[in-house]
Each structure stands twice: as C-alpha cells, then as structure tokens.
Amino acid sequence: MRILIRGAGDLATGIAYRLHKSGFEVIMTETEIPLTVRRTVAFSRAVYEEKAQVEDAIAELINTPGGIDEVLKRGNMPVIVDPKLKYLKEYQADVIVDAILAKKNLGTTIHDAEFVIGVGPGFTAGEDCHVVVETQRGHMLGRVIHEGSAIPNTGIPGVIGGYSIERIIRAVADGLYEPVVQIGDRVEKDEIVAYSGGKPVFALMGGIVRGMLQSEVRVQTGMKCGDIDARCEVEYCYTISDKARAIGGGVLEAIMEYFNKHGRKM
C-alpha cells in the first residue's frame, strides 16, 4: 500500500516514520524552500541536502515521479518538490495524508485518493477528507475524528518545560534570516540568537536551541524561526518528539481501521 504525505516537516516526519516502520510505501511532497524549524528531525531537509536521515530512517530527494520506485527499493522514502500535487496521478497513492499543518486546507479534497486524512485544524471529516487527526497537545492529541474538525488553532504555542510563548524565536524584521547559534546550542535569556533583516533577534528564555531555520531564508516580521527547550536535553533536538509520534499513531490507526473494515490487505 502506497501513502502520500503532503508536507515533510517535523510532525509530518513523525507520521512518515511510523508508517514506514509499519511496512507502508511512503512518499512525501514539499515546497521549494522548506520553512521547517525543527529541521534536524524533518525529512524536508532533503530538499536542500538531497538526503535526510531521522533516527534510523532515510528520505531522498527526487526530481520526478520516475524516481519513486528506485528509492523505495532501497528501503528509503522519496521526497519531491510538488506543493500543488501536479503529479498526483503518477503517485498512485491509496492514501493521502495532508500534514502541511497550515491551519487551513491548501487544496486537498476527499476525492484525491481512496482514503484521505487531514491532520490538524482546517479540515472537516466527511467533507474535504475522510477523517481528521487531532494535533493539539493534551488529552485528545492523536485522536482520530470521524465527524467534525480538530480543535481550532489558538495561536498560543503549547507548553514545554513550563514555557509557551517565550520558547519561540520569531523574526523581528522582514528580510533574510541569519542564525547566530545552531540547533543543540545552549543559550541564555536576552542572548542574540539570529538576525532577521539585519536586526538582532534575542532569546526570550534560556535553554537549548531545539529548532532554527536554515540561513538565508527570507522571513517576515513575527514569523516563527526557532524554538528553545527549557528541558535542556540535547537528545530531544535529534529525535522525533512525543507529539509527532502520537499524531503518527493516530494516522496509523485511521489507516488500519479503514482498510480492515473494507477487507483490504495491508
């Protein structure tokens, strides 16, 4: 069974990892310039590095759908730049998982594949997808929703290590983004961690840099560009998060439930 995942950011990567380890053929699509903050645990990195490894799984960049089978035969996952799904028919996917996490639907329809899953807010089960998987931290994280939508986006980052808004690094001016520190570095409150549009970006708290945009990406004021973790566990910078694994489990559950009900072999 072949599964297409729209998006290859850190949460989409958590989904891809669980499906890949469960024996499914997984293909991922991305934009030309990925804006993944937690890029050390994201297959989107393959777009500008050609290959990306997360834990013990590898994704490879391909230029056309013609390269899919070769990558799958190597036991890896193909990543292709195709944000608008112009190659949809060539993918021959049984399942589409929209894990772009844009907080809105960017074009996925319930008719794109036999089974379509919307991840997070912006989708309605039974309308633009078959089921929705909850992405908000808390009791419902990873829940499969058969009717209705996920919890609306609050605009407030989830609490990690006792911090919420403070842990996010945001651009302070439009222009090119230039990190001063790297993922895995320890920083202190009020330390300069990057420049955006030539202006300094200061850390709002101390901790370990868990996420940071790559250099020379064009950003806008207020855009999320990094993430600081007060727990100060370096391992967390290089392993899939609990949130991503939970969402991946929800997607896996939805797929197994659907195809078992319809008598399809995995």
Short mmCIF file of C-alpha atoms in Angstrom, two decimals:
data_model
loop_
_atom_site.label_atom_id
_atom_site.label_comp_id
_atom_site.label_asym_id
_atom_site.label_seq_id
_atom_site.Cartn_x
_atom_site.Cartn_y
_atom_site.Cartn_z
CA MET A 1 0.00 0.00 0.00
CA ARG A 2 1.30 3.42 -1.00
CA ILE A 3 0.80 6.51 1.13
CA LEU A 4 1.42 10.09 0.04
CA ILE A 5 2.12 12.65 2.76
CA ARG A 6 1.75 16.32 1.93
CA GLY A 7 4.47 18.10 3.88
CA ALA A 8 7.76 16.82 5.28
CA GLY A 9 8.18 18.96 8.40
CA ASP A 10 8.86 17.53 11.85
CA LEU A 11 5.27 16.44 12.53
CA ALA A 12 4.84 15.04 9.01
CA THR A 13 8.15 13.23 9.51
CA GLY A 14 6.84 11.63 12.70
CA ILE A 15 3.89 10.34 10.69
CA ALA A 16 6.11 9.14 7.85
CA TYR A 17 8.43 7.37 10.27
CA ARG A 18 5.64 5.37 11.93
CA LEU A 19 4.10 4.39 8.60
CA HIS A 20 7.47 3.49 7.10
CA LYS A 21 8.39 1.33 10.09
CA SER A 22 4.98 -0.36 9.79
CA GLY A 23 5.80 -1.50 6.26
CA PHE A 24 3.97 1.02 4.08
CA GLU A 25 5.43 2.67 0.99
CA VAL A 26 5.68 6.36 1.88
CA ILE A 27 6.14 9.32 -0.50
CA MET A 28 6.41 12.92 0.73
CA THR A 29 5.92 16.26 -1.03
CA GLU A 30 7.42 19.61 -0.05
CA THR A 31 7.85 23.21 -1.15
CA GLU A 32 10.95 24.56 -2.92
CA ILE A 33 12.06 26.38 0.23
CA PRO A 34 11.00 24.41 3.32
CA LEU A 35 10.44 26.50 6.44
CA THR A 36 10.79 23.72 8.98
CA VAL A 37 12.16 24.99 12.29
CA ARG A 38 12.89 21.55 13.80
CA ARG A 39 14.82 20.55 10.69
CA THR A 40 17.18 18.07 12.39
CA VAL A 41 14.15 15.79 12.77
CA ALA A 42 12.48 16.60 9.46
CA PHE A 43 12.70 14.94 6.07
CA SER A 44 12.06 18.35 4.47
CA ARG A 45 15.82 18.86 4.86
CA ALA A 46 16.30 16.52 1.89
CA VAL A 47 15.08 19.31 -0.41
CA TYR A 48 18.31 21.29 0.09
CA GLU A 49 20.61 18.48 1.31
CA GLU A 50 19.41 15.78 -1.17
CA LYS A 51 19.21 13.21 1.63
CA ALA A 52 17.98 13.42 5.21
CA GLN A 53 18.19 10.86 7.99
CA VAL A 54 15.95 10.97 11.05
CA GLU A 55 16.75 8.30 13.61
CA ASP A 56 17.16 5.14 11.52
CA ALA A 57 15.05 6.19 8.51
CA ILE A 58 16.26 7.96 5.35
CA ALA A 59 14.50 10.17 2.82
CA GLU A 60 15.92 11.04 -0.60
CA LEU A 61 15.11 13.93 -2.90
CA ILE A 62 13.80 13.01 -6.35
CA ASN A 63 13.11 15.36 -9.27
CA THR A 64 10.25 13.48 -10.93
CA PRO A 65 7.88 10.64 -10.00
CA GLY A 66 10.03 8.39 -12.18
CA GLY A 67 12.50 8.12 -9.31
CA ILE A 68 9.99 6.82 -6.76
CA ASP A 69 10.41 3.08 -7.29
CA GLU A 70 14.20 3.18 -7.17
CA VAL A 71 14.20 4.97 -3.81
CA LEU A 72 11.53 2.66 -2.38
CA LYS A 73 13.54 -0.39 -3.46
CA ARG A 74 16.44 0.91 -1.37
CA GLY A 75 14.12 0.96 1.62
CA ASN A 76 14.04 4.75 1.77
CA MET A 77 11.33 7.39 1.30
CA PRO A 78 11.17 9.68 -1.75
CA VAL A 79 10.70 13.42 -1.20
CA ILE A 80 9.64 15.53 -4.18
CA VAL A 81 9.02 19.27 -4.58
CA ASP A 82 5.36 19.31 -5.56
CA PRO A 83 3.33 21.59 -3.27
CA LYS A 84 0.30 21.67 -5.60
CA LEU A 85 0.24 17.92 -6.37
CA LYS A 86 0.73 18.31 -10.11
CA TYR A 87 1.95 14.68 -10.16
CA LEU A 88 -1.00 13.34 -8.15
CA LYS A 89 -1.95 10.63 -10.67
CA GLU A 90 1.63 9.45 -11.07
CA TYR A 91 1.97 8.81 -7.33
CA GLN A 92 -0.76 6.14 -7.46
CA ALA A 93 -1.37 6.62 -3.75
CA ASP A 94 -4.01 4.60 -1.91
CA VAL A 95 -3.93 7.11 0.95
CA ILE A 96 -3.20 10.83 1.15
CA VAL A 97 -2.25 12.42 4.46
CA ASP A 98 -2.32 16.22 4.44
CA ALA A 99 0.25 17.07 7.11
CA ILE A 100 1.22 20.53 5.88
CA LEU A 101 -0.05 21.94 9.20
CA ALA A 102 -1.05 25.25 7.62
CA LYS A 103 -4.06 25.50 9.97
CA LYS A 104 -6.19 25.54 6.81
CA ASN A 105 -6.77 23.31 3.80
CA LEU A 106 -4.47 24.29 0.92
CA GLY A 107 -6.26 22.23 -1.72
CA THR A 108 -6.67 18.63 -0.57
CA THR A 109 -10.04 17.07 -1.46
CA ILE A 110 -11.79 13.91 -0.32
CA HIS A 111 -11.59 12.63 -3.91
CA ASP A 112 -7.77 12.76 -4.17
CA ALA A 113 -7.38 9.13 -3.03
CA GLU A 114 -9.39 6.19 -1.75
CA PHE A 115 -8.73 7.38 1.81
CA VAL A 116 -7.80 10.96 2.74
CA ILE A 117 -6.65 12.12 6.18
CA GLY A 118 -6.49 15.75 7.30
CA VAL A 119 -4.03 16.48 10.09
CA GLY A 120 -4.93 19.30 12.47
CA PRO A 121 -7.26 22.31 12.12
CA GLY A 122 -8.68 23.34 8.75
CA PHE A 123 -10.25 20.02 7.74
CA THR A 124 -13.73 18.58 8.28
CA ALA A 125 -14.22 14.82 8.29
CA GLY A 126 -16.75 13.79 5.65
CA GLU A 127 -16.31 17.00 3.65
CA ASP A 128 -12.74 17.54 2.45
CA CYS A 129 -11.28 14.34 3.98
CA HIS A 130 -12.48 11.06 5.45
CA VAL A 131 -11.03 11.55 8.94
CA VAL A 132 -9.11 14.20 10.87
CA VAL A 133 -6.31 13.60 13.39
CA GLU A 134 -6.04 15.93 16.39
CA THR A 135 -2.76 17.84 16.77
CA GLN A 136 -3.33 19.98 19.86
CA ARG A 137 -1.30 18.93 22.89
CA GLY A 138 -3.35 17.49 25.70
CA HIS A 139 -5.83 14.71 26.33
CA MET A 140 -7.07 14.49 22.72
CA LEU A 141 -3.67 14.53 20.97
CA GLY A 142 -3.58 11.91 18.20
CA ARG A 143 -7.33 11.17 18.38
CA VAL A 144 -8.99 10.07 15.12
CA ILE A 145 -12.03 12.23 14.38
CA HIS A 146 -14.72 10.69 12.16
CA GLU A 147 -17.15 13.60 12.34
CA GLY A 148 -16.30 17.27 12.54
CA SER A 149 -12.93 19.01 12.89
CA ALA A 150 -9.89 19.25 15.11
CA ILE A 151 -9.71 21.78 17.94
CA PRO A 152 -9.31 25.27 16.39
CA ASN A 153 -5.86 26.81 16.40
CA THR A 154 -5.42 29.00 19.49
CA GLY A 155 -2.35 30.83 18.19
CA ILE A 156 -0.63 30.10 21.51
CA PRO A 157 2.31 27.64 21.47
CA GLY A 158 1.95 24.54 23.61
CA VAL A 159 3.68 24.44 26.98
CA ILE A 160 7.02 22.59 27.01
CA GLY A 161 9.17 22.58 30.11
CA GLY A 162 6.90 25.20 31.69
CA TYR A 163 7.23 27.72 28.84
CA SER A 164 4.94 28.62 25.95
CA ILE A 165 5.27 31.93 24.09
CA GLU A 166 8.78 32.53 25.49
CA ARG A 167 10.24 29.44 23.84
CA ILE A 168 9.52 30.64 20.30
CA ILE A 169 12.13 32.58 18.33
CA ARG A 170 10.46 34.99 15.90
CA ALA A 171 11.71 37.30 13.17
CA VAL A 172 11.80 40.96 14.21
CA ALA A 173 12.07 42.39 10.69
CA ASP A 174 11.41 41.39 7.08
CA GLY A 175 14.40 40.14 5.12
CA LEU A 176 16.99 37.37 5.13
CA TYR A 177 17.37 35.21 8.23
CA GLU A 178 20.86 34.55 9.58
CA PRO A 179 21.23 32.27 12.64
CA VAL A 180 23.99 33.04 15.12
CA VAL A 181 23.54 29.82 17.11
CA GLN A 182 22.90 26.28 15.96
CA ILE A 183 20.44 23.58 16.94
CA GLY A 184 21.79 21.91 20.08
CA ASP A 185 23.49 25.05 21.42
CA ARG A 186 22.79 26.30 24.94
CA VAL A 187 21.62 29.94 25.10
CA GLU A 188 20.72 32.42 27.80
CA LYS A 189 17.84 34.87 28.03
CA ASP A 190 18.45 38.09 26.05
CA GLU A 191 21.29 36.49 24.06
CA ILE A 192 21.35 37.28 20.32
CA VAL A 193 20.42 34.06 18.54
CA ALA A 194 19.93 35.35 14.97
CA TYR A 195 19.42 38.34 12.71
CA SER A 196 16.38 38.95 10.56
CA GLY A 197 16.51 41.74 8.03
CA GLY A 198 19.79 42.78 9.64
CA LYS A 199 18.23 43.30 13.08
CA PRO A 200 19.15 41.20 16.14
CA VAL A 201 16.77 38.54 17.44
CA PHE A 202 17.03 37.91 21.18
CA ALA A 203 16.18 34.77 23.13
CA LEU A 204 13.22 35.28 25.46
CA MET A 205 14.41 32.50 27.78
CA GLY A 206 17.37 30.27 28.47
CA GLY A 207 17.67 26.67 27.31
CA ILE A 208 18.80 24.54 24.38
CA VAL A 209 18.04 25.56 20.80
CA ARG A 210 15.76 22.77 19.59
CA GLY A 211 14.85 24.35 16.26
CA MET A 212 16.27 27.00 13.94
CA LEU A 213 15.63 27.94 10.31
CA GLN A 214 18.47 27.46 7.85
CA SER A 215 20.39 30.59 6.85
CA GLU A 216 19.41 32.96 4.04
CA VAL A 217 15.71 32.15 4.16
CA ARG A 218 13.52 35.18 3.53
CA VAL A 219 11.27 35.82 6.54
CA GLN A 220 8.58 38.26 7.62
CA THR A 221 8.19 40.05 10.94
CA GLY A 222 6.63 37.77 13.55
CA MET A 223 7.36 34.58 11.64
CA LYS A 224 8.41 31.56 13.74
CA CYS A 225 12.10 30.93 13.10
CA GLY A 226 13.29 28.89 16.06
CA ASP A 227 12.48 27.08 19.28
CA ILE A 228 14.18 26.94 22.69
CA ASP A 229 13.67 23.99 25.05
CA ALA A 230 13.99 24.61 28.80
CA ARG A 231 14.39 20.88 29.47
CA CYS A 232 17.95 21.13 28.11
CA GLU A 233 18.06 17.55 26.81
CA VAL A 234 20.31 17.53 23.73
CA GLU A 235 18.80 14.20 22.61
CA TYR A 236 15.44 15.93 22.08
CA CYS A 237 17.00 18.01 19.29
CA TYR A 238 17.72 14.90 17.22
CA THR A 239 14.83 12.54 17.94
CA ILE A 240 11.17 12.60 16.93
CA SER A 241 9.00 14.36 19.50
CA ASP A 242 6.30 12.79 21.64
CA LYS A 243 3.76 14.95 19.79
CA ALA A 244 4.88 13.77 16.35
CA ARG A 245 4.82 10.13 17.44
CA ALA A 246 1.32 10.50 18.89
CA ILE A 247 -0.01 12.09 15.70
CA GLY A 248 1.72 9.39 13.67
CA GLY A 249 -0.02 6.78 15.79
CA GLY A 250 -3.37 8.39 15.10
CA VAL A 251 -2.74 8.34 11.35
CA LEU A 252 -1.66 4.70 11.50
CA GLU A 253 -4.79 3.80 13.49
CA ALA A 254 -7.04 5.55 10.96
CA ILE A 255 -5.46 3.73 8.01
CA MET A 256 -5.62 0.31 9.67
CA GLU A 257 -9.22 0.81 10.76
CA TYR A 258 -10.39 1.91 7.30
CA PHE A 259 -8.75 -0.83 5.29
CA ASN A 260 -9.58 -3.58 7.76
CA LYS A 261 -13.23 -2.59 7.52
CA HIS A 262 -13.04 -2.70 3.75
CA GLY A 263 -11.25 -6.04 3.60
CA ARG A 264 -8.08 -4.64 2.04
CA LYS A 265 -4.72 -6.29 2.69
CA MET A 266 -2.02 -4.00 4.02
#
